[in-house]
Amino acid sequence: DGGITQSPKYLFRKEGQNVTLSCEQNLNHDAMYWYRQDPGQGLRLIYYSQIVNDFQKGDIAEGYSVSREKKESFPLTVTSAQKNPTAFYLCASRQGGAEAFFGQGTRLTVV
Amino acid sequence: GEDVEQSLFLSVREGDSSVINCTYTDSSSTYLYWYKQEPGAGLQLLTYIFSNMDMKQDQRLTVLLNKKDKHLSLRIADTQTGDSAIYFCAENSGYNKLIFGAGTRLAVHP
């Protein structure tokens, strides 16, 4: 089935560690997005990519990094520079201005 | 910069209509969207409207767009308990950025 898959569903990080969240889509979409969701603040854009090997910072890119080496994959690394990483992370993909398809999310907790 | 604003909570009685409002700032947005989020899950598209339209109806859903005031609304007729969720307004901004509001939590009570 076509879709967008995020893994893992739950992730725990120790202080000072980098962690990478996976996002894979088989919808042949050019654009992919990463959002962070905190209670009462909705979705805030971290990074987005319109095409392979190209990406742009969103509104809250500090402490995060991404890569887009393949069309179907857009991993997000939460670095130790991100001081408050505990949140729900959502990945999305879409083609042009059409509907964005979302993954089921990864809940990251710092322990 | 781009910004989308929504009220955070709405409570309605089952069977009544719900109206969720949204304002946006980017007048060049070509599409405006309404998404629904169930607890602990991703977002699903409910409906969208092109910026050259004033209204769109899809079964129980009616979207109204006032482009002059940059105001978007979603009306859900005959609201059911299964409609309880968070509803997000989103705009398609420059360079294909997709900007979301904070979400409106809809609670439906008997």
Short mmCIF file of C-alpha atoms in Angstrom, two decimals:
data_model
loop_
_atom_site.label_atom_id
_atom_site.label_comp_id
_atom_site.label_asym_id
_atom_site.label_seq_id
_atom_site.Cartn_x
_atom_site.Cartn_y
_atom_site.Cartn_z
CA ASP A 1 0.00 0.00 0.00
CA GLY A 2 1.15 3.55 -0.68
CA GLY A 3 1.79 5.73 2.30
CA ILE A 4 4.18 7.48 4.60
CA THR A 5 5.84 5.67 7.48
CA GLN A 6 7.53 7.09 10.53
CA SER A 7 9.65 5.06 12.90
CA PRO A 8 9.99 4.44 15.71
CA LYS A 9 6.64 5.32 17.27
CA TYR A 10 8.27 6.04 20.63
CA LEU A 11 11.85 7.14 21.20
CA PHE A 12 13.77 7.92 24.35
CA ARG A 13 16.89 10.05 24.37
CA LYS A 14 19.42 10.68 27.07
CA GLU A 15 20.71 14.17 27.67
CA GLY A 16 23.48 15.08 25.21
CA GLN A 17 22.66 12.37 22.66
CA ASN A 18 21.76 12.77 19.02
CA VAL A 19 18.84 10.73 17.73
CA THR A 20 17.49 10.23 14.22
CA LEU A 21 13.82 9.91 13.34
CA SER A 22 12.96 8.03 10.18
CA CYS A 23 10.41 9.10 7.54
CA GLU A 24 9.83 7.06 4.38
CA GLN A 25 7.21 7.52 1.67
CA ASN A 26 6.36 5.44 -1.39
CA LEU A 27 3.94 7.97 -2.88
CA ASN A 28 6.52 9.37 -5.30
CA HIS A 29 6.04 12.82 -3.76
CA ASP A 30 8.65 15.50 -4.37
CA ALA A 31 8.01 17.52 -1.19
CA MET A 32 8.53 16.33 2.37
CA TYR A 33 8.11 18.14 5.67
CA TRP A 34 8.97 17.79 9.35
CA TYR A 35 6.80 19.33 12.06
CA ARG A 36 7.00 19.43 15.81
CA GLN A 37 3.81 19.39 17.87
CA ASP A 38 3.62 20.64 21.44
CA PRO A 39 0.39 20.95 23.44
CA GLY A 40 -1.42 24.19 22.65
CA GLN A 41 1.09 25.25 19.99
CA GLY A 42 -0.07 23.28 17.01
CA LEU A 43 2.38 22.20 14.34
CA ARG A 44 5.58 24.15 13.88
CA LEU A 45 7.65 23.64 10.75
CA ILE A 46 11.21 22.41 11.36
CA TYR A 47 12.53 21.67 7.86
CA TYR A 48 11.07 21.01 4.45
CA SER A 49 12.38 19.71 1.15
CA GLN A 50 10.95 20.35 -2.29
CA ILE A 51 13.28 18.02 -4.16
CA VAL A 52 16.13 15.55 -3.64
CA ASN A 53 19.36 17.08 -2.34
CA ASP A 54 17.61 20.33 -1.42
CA PHE A 55 15.96 21.45 1.82
CA GLN A 56 15.04 24.67 3.63
CA LYS A 57 14.82 25.69 7.25
CA GLY A 58 11.40 26.15 8.72
CA ASP A 59 10.50 28.31 11.72
CA ILE A 60 12.29 26.25 14.40
CA ALA A 61 15.28 24.60 12.69
CA GLU A 62 17.83 25.29 15.44
CA GLY A 63 19.08 22.04 17.02
CA TYR A 64 17.83 19.89 14.14
CA SER A 65 19.36 18.62 10.91
CA VAL A 66 18.00 16.77 7.87
CA SER A 67 19.14 15.13 4.67
CA ARG A 68 17.35 14.31 1.43
CA GLU A 69 19.60 11.90 -0.44
CA LYS A 70 16.70 9.87 -1.81
CA LYS A 71 13.25 10.97 -2.91
CA GLU A 72 11.50 8.55 -0.59
CA SER A 73 13.45 9.33 2.58
CA PHE A 74 13.74 12.45 4.76
CA PRO A 75 15.35 11.61 8.13
CA LEU A 76 15.42 14.15 10.95
CA THR A 77 18.26 14.26 13.46
CA VAL A 78 17.60 15.86 16.82
CA THR A 79 20.98 17.02 18.04
CA SER A 80 22.22 17.70 21.56
CA ALA A 81 21.94 21.41 20.72
CA GLN A 82 18.14 21.12 20.86
CA LYS A 83 17.49 22.02 24.51
CA ASN A 84 13.87 20.97 24.73
CA PRO A 85 13.39 18.05 22.34
CA THR A 86 10.51 16.28 24.11
CA ALA A 87 7.61 16.53 21.65
CA PHE A 88 5.53 14.71 19.05
CA TYR A 89 7.19 14.79 15.62
CA LEU A 90 5.20 14.52 12.41
CA CYS A 91 6.46 13.94 8.91
CA ALA A 92 4.42 14.72 5.79
CA SER A 93 4.77 14.50 2.03
CA ARG A 94 2.88 15.93 -0.90
CA GLN A 95 3.03 16.64 -4.61
CA GLY A 96 2.61 20.28 -5.64
CA GLY A 97 -0.18 22.06 -3.79
CA ALA A 98 -2.23 18.94 -3.28
CA GLU A 99 -3.12 17.16 -0.07
CA ALA A 100 -0.29 16.51 2.37
CA PHE A 101 -0.14 12.96 3.71
CA PHE A 102 1.05 12.53 7.27
CA GLY A 103 2.81 9.72 9.07
CA GLN A 104 1.55 8.48 12.43
CA GLY A 105 4.21 10.43 14.31
CA THR A 106 7.12 9.74 16.65
CA ARG A 107 6.91 10.69 20.29
CA LEU A 108 10.36 11.65 21.55
CA THR A 109 11.06 11.84 25.28
CA VAL A 110 14.26 12.96 26.98
CA VAL A 111 15.14 10.82 30.00
CA GLY B 1 5.95 36.34 8.08
CA GLU B 2 3.31 33.71 7.61
CA ASP B 3 0.95 33.05 10.50
CA VAL B 4 -2.27 31.11 11.00
CA GLU B 5 -4.43 31.68 14.06
CA GLN B 6 -7.31 29.69 15.53
CA SER B 7 -9.18 29.61 18.81
CA LEU B 8 -8.03 26.70 20.95
CA PHE B 9 -11.29 25.17 22.20
CA LEU B 10 -14.87 24.68 21.10
CA SER B 11 -17.59 22.75 22.93
CA VAL B 12 -20.89 21.83 21.25
CA ARG B 13 -23.87 19.64 21.94
CA GLU B 14 -24.37 16.53 19.84
CA GLY B 15 -26.60 17.32 16.85
CA ASP B 16 -25.75 21.04 16.81
CA SER B 17 -23.55 22.72 14.21
CA SER B 18 -19.91 23.49 14.96
CA VAL B 19 -18.11 26.46 13.47
CA ILE B 20 -14.34 26.63 13.68
CA ASN B 21 -12.67 29.87 12.62
CA CYS B 22 -9.21 30.64 11.32
CA THR B 23 -7.31 33.72 10.15
CA TYR B 24 -4.20 33.69 8.01
CA THR B 25 -1.73 36.30 6.88
CA ASP B 26 -0.32 35.29 3.49
CA SER B 27 -2.64 36.78 0.85
CA SER B 28 -0.79 34.85 -1.88
CA SER B 29 -1.88 31.46 -0.47
CA THR B 30 -3.37 29.44 -3.29
CA TYR B 31 -4.85 26.67 -1.17
CA LEU B 32 -6.30 26.62 2.33
CA TYR B 33 -6.88 23.37 4.17
CA TRP B 34 -8.70 21.83 7.10
CA TYR B 35 -7.11 18.79 8.76
CA LYS B 36 -8.39 16.58 11.56
CA GLN B 37 -6.23 14.89 14.20
CA GLU B 38 -7.38 12.02 16.37
CA PRO B 39 -5.53 11.46 19.69
CA GLY B 40 -1.95 10.22 19.25
CA ALA B 41 -2.19 10.06 15.46
CA GLY B 42 -1.14 12.00 12.39
CA LEU B 43 -3.32 14.46 10.51
CA GLN B 44 -5.91 13.63 7.89
CA LEU B 45 -7.17 16.05 5.29
CA LEU B 46 -10.84 16.91 5.74
CA THR B 47 -11.27 19.38 2.92
CA TYR B 48 -9.54 22.22 1.11
CA ILE B 49 -10.52 25.29 -0.84
CA PHE B 50 -8.84 27.18 -3.66
CA SER B 51 -8.24 30.85 -3.01
CA ASN B 52 -10.51 31.86 -5.92
CA MET B 53 -13.53 30.20 -4.26
CA ASP B 54 -15.84 31.63 -1.60
CA MET B 55 -17.47 28.44 -0.44
CA LYS B 56 -17.12 24.71 -0.70
CA GLN B 57 -19.58 22.12 0.58
CA ASP B 58 -18.80 18.46 1.12
CA GLN B 59 -21.55 16.46 2.85
CA ARG B 60 -21.67 17.74 6.45
CA LEU B 61 -18.75 20.11 5.92
CA THR B 62 -18.99 23.68 4.65
CA VAL B 63 -15.93 25.85 4.15
CA LEU B 64 -16.29 29.61 3.82
CA LEU B 65 -13.44 31.82 2.64
CA ASN B 66 -13.35 35.59 3.00
CA LYS B 67 -10.21 36.48 1.11
CA LYS B 68 -10.49 40.21 1.84
CA ASP B 69 -10.39 39.59 5.60
CA LYS B 70 -8.14 36.48 5.27
CA HIS B 71 -10.71 34.50 7.24
CA LEU B 72 -11.55 30.83 6.81
CA SER B 73 -14.22 28.85 8.60
CA LEU B 74 -15.27 25.22 8.82
CA ARG B 75 -18.87 24.37 9.64
CA ILE B 76 -19.73 20.82 10.67
CA ALA B 77 -23.47 20.15 10.51
CA ASP B 78 -25.15 17.69 12.88
CA THR B 79 -21.99 17.28 14.97
CA GLN B 80 -21.46 13.77 16.34
CA THR B 81 -19.29 12.42 19.16
CA GLY B 82 -17.00 10.94 16.50
CA ASP B 83 -16.22 14.48 15.38
CA SER B 84 -14.39 15.14 18.66
CA ALA B 85 -10.80 15.83 17.64
CA ILE B 86 -8.35 18.66 16.99
CA TYR B 87 -8.98 20.60 13.79
CA PHE B 88 -6.13 22.41 12.06
CA CYS B 89 -6.34 25.18 9.53
CA ALA B 90 -3.37 25.41 7.13
CA GLU B 91 -2.23 27.67 4.32
CA ASN B 92 0.00 26.93 1.37
CA SER B 93 2.49 29.76 1.59
CA GLY B 94 5.40 30.84 -0.60
CA TYR B 95 7.79 28.18 -1.96
CA ASN B 96 5.24 25.52 -1.06
CA LYS B 97 5.57 25.95 2.68
CA LEU B 98 2.63 24.45 4.52
CA ILE B 99 1.84 26.51 7.63
CA PHE B 100 -0.54 25.27 10.32
CA GLY B 101 -2.50 26.97 13.03
CA ALA B 102 -2.38 25.86 16.67
CA GLY B 103 -5.45 23.68 16.24
CA THR B 104 -8.97 23.89 17.71
CA ARG B 105 -9.96 21.13 20.10
CA LEU B 106 -13.60 20.26 19.46
CA ALA B 107 -15.46 18.57 22.29
CA VAL B 108 -18.92 17.14 21.56
CA HIS B 109 -21.14 16.41 24.53
CA PRO B 110 -24.56 14.72 24.77
#
